[in-house]
């Protein structure tokens, strides 16, 4: 029960990594609010968890409507009297339109950058005062290894996640005196429905050639890292970008060819 009685908000949490984070935090004793747009699905999932003896509730937040982010945080703070943990899981990608610099319109680029940044900036801004009032807290941003390593496509997504990484460090420095920590988790290629539906087998194979552990990650493995950063075990950890990516990006550029030759 590492998160017992901690009030935790998880954005975009009805499926994939977000849903696994909700379950992991609830199993550890957290009071978990799912900040989601689809209130029907959120309510059903929350009720399923409640029926198992865990405390989970759905609260409305639509990342397309920026005013709902502050309203969501205010509602949770009013109901519980505190906010201990914020997990910024929301993020969008658009492989069809988000290509390289030459073939991505500025409007599409800015739509992705603005959405992925606003969902971190505004929610983090909204929880600072409640966290400060209750003696501190932990902000955890779900970023991506795509924010560290340039690619031939997804220019908007990569830039937005790089900005989230820098914002994470800024929040950590600026809020440290209020005992508010901020860290980011950078998943690599993770086995979610979104990955299965949007990434071709060819791209996945090429990605995994440069991943030393040689497989996709799981949402549960990302959720385990969140539990650590939400718990008191990480009280002296802030401003860190923690990759949960199987070692992607560590080897030299010839790694994939070398390993392939060794296994032939």
mmCIF file of C-alpha atoms in Angstrom:
data_model
loop_
_atom_site.group_PDB
_atom_site.id
_atom_site.type_symbol
_atom_site.label_atom_id
_atom_site.label_comp_id
_atom_site.label_asym_id
_atom_site.label_seq_id
_atom_site.Cartn_x
_atom_site.Cartn_y
_atom_site.Cartn_z
ATOM 1 C CA UNK A 1 0.000 0.000 0.000
ATOM 2 C CA UNK A 2 2.703 2.467 -1.031
ATOM 3 C CA UNK A 3 0.165 5.120 -2.078
ATOM 4 C CA UNK A 4 -2.291 4.736 0.767
ATOM 5 C CA UNK A 5 -4.660 7.730 0.992
ATOM 6 C CA UNK A 6 -2.767 9.754 -1.598
ATOM 7 C CA UNK A 7 -5.111 11.740 -3.856
ATOM 8 C CA UNK A 8 -4.029 11.002 -7.414
ATOM 9 C CA UNK A 9 -5.213 12.426 -10.751
ATOM 10 C CA UNK A 10 -4.506 10.503 -13.959
ATOM 11 C CA UNK A 11 -5.426 12.214 -17.225
ATOM 12 C CA UNK A 12 -6.572 10.348 -20.368
ATOM 13 C CA UNK A 13 -6.947 7.130 -18.434
ATOM 14 C CA UNK A 14 -9.695 4.949 -19.899
ATOM 15 C CA UNK A 15 -7.348 2.781 -21.958
ATOM 16 C CA UNK A 16 -3.741 1.846 -22.630
ATOM 17 C CA UNK A 17 -1.010 3.197 -20.377
ATOM 18 C CA UNK A 18 -3.385 5.529 -18.542
ATOM 19 C CA UNK A 19 -5.739 2.746 -17.514
ATOM 20 C CA UNK A 20 -2.857 0.607 -16.278
ATOM 21 C CA UNK A 21 -1.631 3.558 -14.206
ATOM 22 C CA UNK A 22 -5.078 3.925 -12.625
ATOM 23 C CA UNK A 23 -5.193 0.243 -11.689
ATOM 24 C CA UNK A 24 -1.644 0.183 -10.320
ATOM 25 C CA UNK A 25 -2.209 3.298 -8.182
ATOM 26 C CA UNK A 26 -5.542 2.031 -6.879
ATOM 27 C CA UNK A 27 -4.056 -1.334 -5.922
ATOM 28 C CA UNK A 28 -1.426 0.541 -3.898
ATOM 29 C CA UNK A 29 -4.153 2.284 -1.874
ATOM 30 C CA UNK A 30 -4.433 5.558 -3.804
ATOM 31 C CA UNK A 31 -7.576 7.663 -4.076
ATOM 32 C CA UNK A 32 -7.591 7.846 -7.868
ATOM 33 C CA UNK A 33 -9.443 10.300 -10.086
ATOM 34 C CA UNK A 34 -9.632 9.466 -13.779
ATOM 35 C CA UNK A 35 -9.630 12.832 -15.601
ATOM 36 C CA UNK A 36 -11.315 11.899 -18.879
ATOM 37 C CA UNK A 37 -13.574 13.216 -21.627
ATOM 38 C CA UNK A 38 -15.741 10.088 -21.938
ATOM 39 C CA UNK A 39 -17.610 10.155 -18.664
ATOM 40 C CA UNK A 40 -19.712 7.101 -19.457
ATOM 41 C CA UNK A 41 -16.706 4.862 -20.020
ATOM 42 C CA UNK A 42 -14.813 6.508 -17.170
ATOM 43 C CA UNK A 43 -17.728 5.936 -14.821
ATOM 44 C CA UNK A 44 -18.048 2.285 -15.821
ATOM 45 C CA UNK A 45 -14.350 1.630 -15.271
ATOM 46 C CA UNK A 46 -14.374 3.475 -11.950
ATOM 47 C CA UNK A 47 -17.374 1.470 -10.773
ATOM 48 C CA UNK A 48 -15.655 -1.781 -11.722
ATOM 49 C CA UNK A 49 -12.661 -0.824 -9.594
ATOM 50 C CA UNK A 50 -14.858 0.343 -6.710
ATOM 51 C CA UNK A 51 -16.670 -3.010 -6.723
ATOM 52 C CA UNK A 52 -13.286 -4.632 -6.028
ATOM 53 C CA UNK A 53 -12.771 -2.500 -2.938
ATOM 54 C CA UNK A 54 -10.598 0.212 -4.502
ATOM 55 C CA UNK A 55 -11.246 3.968 -4.561
ATOM 56 C CA UNK A 56 -11.563 5.217 -8.146
ATOM 57 C CA UNK A 57 -13.733 8.027 -9.491
ATOM 58 C CA UNK A 58 -14.199 9.636 -12.905
ATOM 59 C CA UNK A 59 -13.963 13.426 -13.334
ATOM 60 C CA UNK A 60 -14.526 15.421 -16.506
ATOM 61 C CA UNK A 61 -11.598 16.876 -18.452
ATOM 62 C CA UNK A 62 -11.475 17.503 -22.201
ATOM 63 C CA UNK A 63 -7.973 18.374 -23.403
ATOM 64 C CA UNK A 64 -9.540 20.131 -26.406
ATOM 65 C CA UNK A 65 -11.191 22.577 -23.981
ATOM 66 C CA UNK A 66 -8.424 24.176 -21.978
ATOM 67 C CA UNK A 67 -10.744 25.666 -19.355
ATOM 68 C CA UNK A 68 -11.729 22.150 -18.214
ATOM 69 C CA UNK A 69 -8.219 21.403 -16.932
ATOM 70 C CA UNK A 70 -8.257 23.970 -14.144
ATOM 71 C CA UNK A 71 -11.899 23.163 -13.393
ATOM 72 C CA UNK A 72 -11.029 19.483 -13.006
ATOM 73 C CA UNK A 73 -8.206 20.173 -10.560
ATOM 74 C CA UNK A 74 -10.364 22.569 -8.559
ATOM 75 C CA UNK A 75 -13.144 19.985 -8.259
ATOM 76 C CA UNK A 76 -10.751 17.289 -6.991
ATOM 77 C CA UNK A 77 -9.099 19.684 -4.527
ATOM 78 C CA UNK A 78 -12.515 20.754 -3.220
ATOM 79 C CA UNK A 79 -13.806 17.196 -2.824
ATOM 80 C CA UNK A 80 -10.689 15.774 -1.179
ATOM 81 C CA UNK A 81 -9.108 18.834 0.416
ATOM 82 C CA UNK A 82 -5.777 18.043 -1.230
ATOM 83 C CA UNK A 83 -4.008 16.794 -4.363
ATOM 84 C CA UNK A 84 -0.906 14.671 -3.842
ATOM 85 C CA UNK A 85 -0.085 13.331 -7.308
ATOM 86 C CA UNK A 86 -0.798 14.442 -10.868
ATOM 87 C CA UNK A 87 -0.041 12.052 -13.738
ATOM 88 C CA UNK A 88 -0.126 13.896 -17.066
ATOM 89 C CA UNK A 89 -0.783 11.003 -19.402
ATOM 90 C CA UNK A 90 -2.692 12.791 -22.163
ATOM 91 C CA UNK A 91 -0.946 13.121 -25.512
ATOM 92 C CA UNK A 92 -1.859 12.952 -29.175
ATOM 93 C CA UNK A 93 -0.096 11.819 -32.315
ATOM 94 C CA UNK A 94 -1.157 11.985 -35.964
ATOM 95 C CA UNK A 95 1.080 9.797 -38.171
ATOM 96 C CA UNK A 96 -0.956 10.609 -41.286
ATOM 97 C CA UNK A 97 -0.406 14.375 -41.053
ATOM 98 C CA UNK A 98 2.585 14.681 -38.755
ATOM 99 C CA UNK A 99 5.400 13.821 -41.145
ATOM 100 C CA UNK A 100 8.663 15.623 -41.853
ATOM 101 C CA UNK A 101 9.303 19.377 -41.971
ATOM 102 C CA UNK A 102 8.734 19.578 -45.710
ATOM 103 C CA UNK A 103 5.409 17.746 -45.729
ATOM 104 C CA UNK A 104 3.769 18.801 -42.445
ATOM 105 C CA UNK A 105 1.667 21.945 -42.483
ATOM 106 C CA UNK A 106 2.397 24.511 -39.808
ATOM 107 C CA UNK A 107 -1.206 24.261 -38.601
ATOM 108 C CA UNK A 108 -0.922 20.504 -38.065
ATOM 109 C CA UNK A 109 2.473 20.953 -36.400
ATOM 110 C CA UNK A 110 1.150 23.583 -33.993
ATOM 111 C CA UNK A 111 -2.041 21.625 -33.267
ATOM 112 C CA UNK A 112 0.004 18.709 -31.954
ATOM 113 C CA UNK A 113 2.541 20.863 -30.109
ATOM 114 C CA UNK A 114 -0.107 23.041 -28.490
ATOM 115 C CA UNK A 115 -2.276 20.101 -27.445
ATOM 116 C CA UNK A 116 0.549 18.067 -25.940
ATOM 117 C CA UNK A 117 2.020 21.063 -24.130
ATOM 118 C CA UNK A 118 -1.230 22.604 -22.900
ATOM 119 C CA UNK A 119 -2.325 19.324 -21.329
ATOM 120 C CA UNK A 120 0.828 19.329 -19.172
ATOM 121 C CA UNK A 121 1.260 23.050 -18.590
ATOM 122 C CA UNK A 122 -2.302 23.900 -17.564
ATOM 123 C CA UNK A 123 -2.944 20.878 -15.365
ATOM 124 C CA UNK A 124 0.410 21.306 -13.614
ATOM 125 C CA UNK A 125 -0.296 24.993 -13.090
ATOM 126 C CA UNK A 126 -3.682 24.131 -11.590
ATOM 127 C CA UNK A 127 -2.358 21.684 -8.963
ATOM 128 C CA UNK A 128 0.518 23.787 -7.621
ATOM 129 C CA UNK A 129 -1.519 25.659 -5.021
ATOM 130 C CA UNK A 130 -3.388 22.609 -3.634
ATOM 131 C CA UNK A 131 -0.128 20.662 -3.455
ATOM 132 C CA UNK A 132 1.688 23.525 -1.749
ATOM 133 C CA UNK A 133 -1.144 23.911 0.763
ATOM 134 C CA UNK A 134 -0.920 20.251 1.778
ATOM 135 C CA UNK A 135 2.863 20.175 2.072
ATOM 136 C CA UNK A 136 3.986 19.112 -1.380
ATOM 137 C CA UNK A 137 3.306 16.597 -4.110
ATOM 138 C CA UNK A 138 4.502 14.780 -7.188
ATOM 139 C CA UNK A 139 3.857 15.712 -10.826
ATOM 140 C CA UNK A 140 4.612 12.913 -13.275
ATOM 141 C CA UNK A 141 4.633 13.626 -17.001
ATOM 142 C CA UNK A 142 4.300 10.766 -19.471
ATOM 143 C CA UNK A 143 6.593 11.856 -22.278
ATOM 144 C CA UNK A 144 8.362 9.647 -24.853
ATOM 145 C CA UNK A 145 11.783 8.613 -26.052
ATOM 146 C CA UNK A 146 10.604 10.381 -29.209
ATOM 147 C CA UNK A 147 11.352 13.639 -27.409
ATOM 148 C CA UNK A 148 15.033 12.729 -27.173
ATOM 149 C CA UNK A 149 15.901 11.178 -30.503
ATOM 150 C CA UNK A 150 15.204 12.922 -33.861
ATOM 151 C CA UNK A 151 13.313 10.947 -36.485
ATOM 152 C CA UNK A 152 12.467 11.107 -40.187
ATOM 153 C CA UNK A 153 8.812 11.780 -39.380
ATOM 154 C CA UNK A 154 6.480 12.918 -36.545
ATOM 155 C CA UNK A 155 8.169 16.297 -36.245
ATOM 156 C CA UNK A 156 5.312 17.798 -34.212
ATOM 157 C CA UNK A 157 5.155 14.889 -31.790
ATOM 158 C CA UNK A 158 8.929 14.867 -31.248
ATOM 159 C CA UNK A 159 9.118 18.619 -30.653
ATOM 160 C CA UNK A 160 6.140 18.532 -28.272
ATOM 161 C CA UNK A 161 7.664 15.750 -26.183
ATOM 162 C CA UNK A 162 11.064 17.468 -26.137
ATOM 163 C CA UNK A 163 9.275 20.536 -24.787
ATOM 164 C CA UNK A 164 7.531 18.416 -22.146
ATOM 165 C CA UNK A 165 10.935 17.081 -21.084
ATOM 166 C CA UNK A 166 12.309 20.605 -20.619
ATOM 167 C CA UNK A 167 9.108 21.775 -18.911
ATOM 168 C CA UNK A 168 9.469 18.869 -16.483
ATOM 169 C CA UNK A 169 12.868 20.157 -15.382
ATOM 170 C CA UNK A 170 11.621 23.729 -15.171
ATOM 171 C CA UNK A 171 8.722 22.708 -12.927
ATOM 172 C CA UNK A 172 11.101 20.693 -10.753
ATOM 173 C CA UNK A 173 13.370 23.696 -10.214
ATOM 174 C CA UNK A 174 10.637 26.278 -9.789
ATOM 175 C CA UNK A 175 8.483 24.243 -7.389
ATOM 176 C CA UNK A 176 11.149 22.547 -5.274
ATOM 177 C CA UNK A 177 10.818 25.070 -2.435
ATOM 178 C CA UNK A 178 7.163 24.064 -2.145
ATOM 179 C CA UNK A 179 8.202 20.402 -1.860
ATOM 180 C CA UNK A 180 6.604 19.685 -5.219
ATOM 181 C CA UNK A 181 8.606 17.219 -7.290
ATOM 182 C CA UNK A 182 8.310 16.794 -11.045
ATOM 183 C CA UNK A 183 9.666 13.951 -13.150
ATOM 184 C CA UNK A 184 8.935 12.487 -16.560
ATOM 185 C CA UNK A 185 8.665 8.921 -17.746
ATOM 186 C CA UNK A 186 9.744 8.317 -21.337
ATOM 187 C CA UNK A 187 8.247 5.091 -22.686
ATOM 188 C CA UNK A 188 9.737 3.495 -25.745
ATOM 189 C CA UNK A 189 7.610 1.456 -28.114
ATOM 190 C CA UNK A 190 4.885 0.066 -25.851
ATOM 191 C CA UNK A 191 2.378 -2.643 -26.631
ATOM 192 C CA UNK A 192 -0.891 -0.708 -26.587
ATOM 193 C CA UNK A 193 -3.861 -0.763 -28.957
ATOM 194 C CA UNK A 194 -2.781 2.631 -30.313
ATOM 195 C CA UNK A 195 0.652 1.255 -31.242
ATOM 196 C CA UNK A 196 -0.846 -1.840 -32.827
ATOM 197 C CA UNK A 197 -3.248 0.268 -34.901
ATOM 198 C CA UNK A 198 -0.838 3.028 -35.980
ATOM 199 C CA UNK A 199 2.607 1.483 -36.379
ATOM 200 C CA UNK A 200 3.332 -0.870 -39.238
ATOM 201 C CA UNK A 201 5.062 -4.205 -38.499
ATOM 202 C CA UNK A 202 8.003 -2.971 -40.564
ATOM 203 C CA UNK A 203 8.458 0.158 -38.436
ATOM 204 C CA UNK A 204 8.111 -1.834 -35.218
ATOM 205 C CA UNK A 205 10.726 -4.324 -36.410
ATOM 206 C CA UNK A 206 13.176 -1.558 -37.291
ATOM 207 C CA UNK A 207 12.600 0.145 -33.922
ATOM 208 C CA UNK A 208 13.197 -3.067 -32.004
ATOM 209 C CA UNK A 209 16.454 -3.716 -33.891
ATOM 210 C CA UNK A 210 17.866 -0.794 -31.886
ATOM 211 C CA UNK A 211 16.307 -1.820 -28.572
ATOM 212 C CA UNK A 212 18.778 -3.990 -26.622
ATOM 213 C CA UNK A 213 16.056 -5.837 -24.696
ATOM 214 C CA UNK A 214 14.568 -6.763 -28.057
ATOM 215 C CA UNK A 215 10.871 -6.425 -27.303
ATOM 216 C CA UNK A 216 8.099 -3.909 -26.807
ATOM 217 C CA UNK A 217 7.426 -2.600 -23.337
ATOM 218 C CA UNK A 218 4.109 -3.132 -21.591
ATOM 219 C CA UNK A 219 1.740 -0.575 -20.075
ATOM 220 C CA UNK A 220 2.210 -2.342 -16.735
ATOM 221 C CA UNK A 221 5.939 -1.579 -16.809
ATOM 222 C CA UNK A 222 5.257 2.126 -17.350
ATOM 223 C CA UNK A 223 2.686 2.053 -14.539
ATOM 224 C CA UNK A 224 5.243 0.513 -12.168
ATOM 225 C CA UNK A 225 7.548 3.481 -12.759
ATOM 226 C CA UNK A 226 4.655 5.845 -12.035
ATOM 227 C CA UNK A 227 3.942 4.130 -8.713
ATOM 228 C CA UNK A 228 7.570 4.650 -7.686
ATOM 229 C CA UNK A 229 7.519 8.357 -8.561
ATOM 230 C CA UNK A 230 4.160 8.817 -6.830
ATOM 231 C CA UNK A 231 5.334 7.123 -3.632
ATOM 232 C CA UNK A 232 7.409 8.432 -0.752
ATOM 233 C CA UNK A 233 10.241 6.182 -1.960
ATOM 234 C CA UNK A 234 11.108 8.851 -4.550
ATOM 235 C CA UNK A 235 11.001 11.834 -2.191
ATOM 236 C CA UNK A 236 14.538 12.871 -3.195
ATOM 237 C CA UNK A 237 14.017 12.382 -6.942
ATOM 238 C CA UNK A 238 13.052 15.377 -9.042
ATOM 239 C CA UNK A 239 13.725 16.793 -12.486
ATOM 240 C CA UNK A 240 14.546 13.362 -13.897
ATOM 241 C CA UNK A 241 13.698 11.927 -17.317
ATOM 242 C CA UNK A 242 13.325 8.204 -16.737
ATOM 243 C CA UNK A 243 13.300 6.086 -19.860
ATOM 244 C CA UNK A 244 11.225 2.903 -19.818
ATOM 245 C CA UNK A 245 12.290 1.890 -23.280
ATOM 246 C CA UNK A 246 14.317 -1.299 -23.133
ATOM 247 C CA UNK A 247 17.565 0.567 -23.716
ATOM 248 C CA UNK A 248 16.526 2.223 -26.974
ATOM 249 C CA UNK A 249 19.055 4.889 -27.982
ATOM 250 C CA UNK A 250 21.915 3.513 -25.887
ATOM 251 C CA UNK A 251 23.922 1.560 -28.506
ATOM 252 C CA UNK A 252 25.940 3.040 -31.339
ATOM 253 C CA UNK A 253 24.191 3.426 -34.733
ATOM 254 C CA UNK A 254 25.540 0.124 -36.079
ATOM 255 C CA UNK A 255 24.040 -1.901 -33.211
ATOM 256 C CA UNK A 256 21.076 -3.231 -35.173
ATOM 257 C CA UNK A 257 23.230 -4.508 -38.039
ATOM 258 C CA UNK A 258 25.768 -6.056 -35.685
ATOM 259 C CA UNK A 259 23.160 -7.950 -33.659
ATOM 260 C CA UNK A 260 21.400 -9.125 -36.796
ATOM 261 C CA UNK A 261 24.660 -10.508 -38.180
ATOM 262 C CA UNK A 262 25.462 -12.265 -34.910
ATOM 263 C CA UNK A 263 22.107 -14.043 -34.849
ATOM 264 C CA UNK A 264 22.206 -15.193 -38.466
#
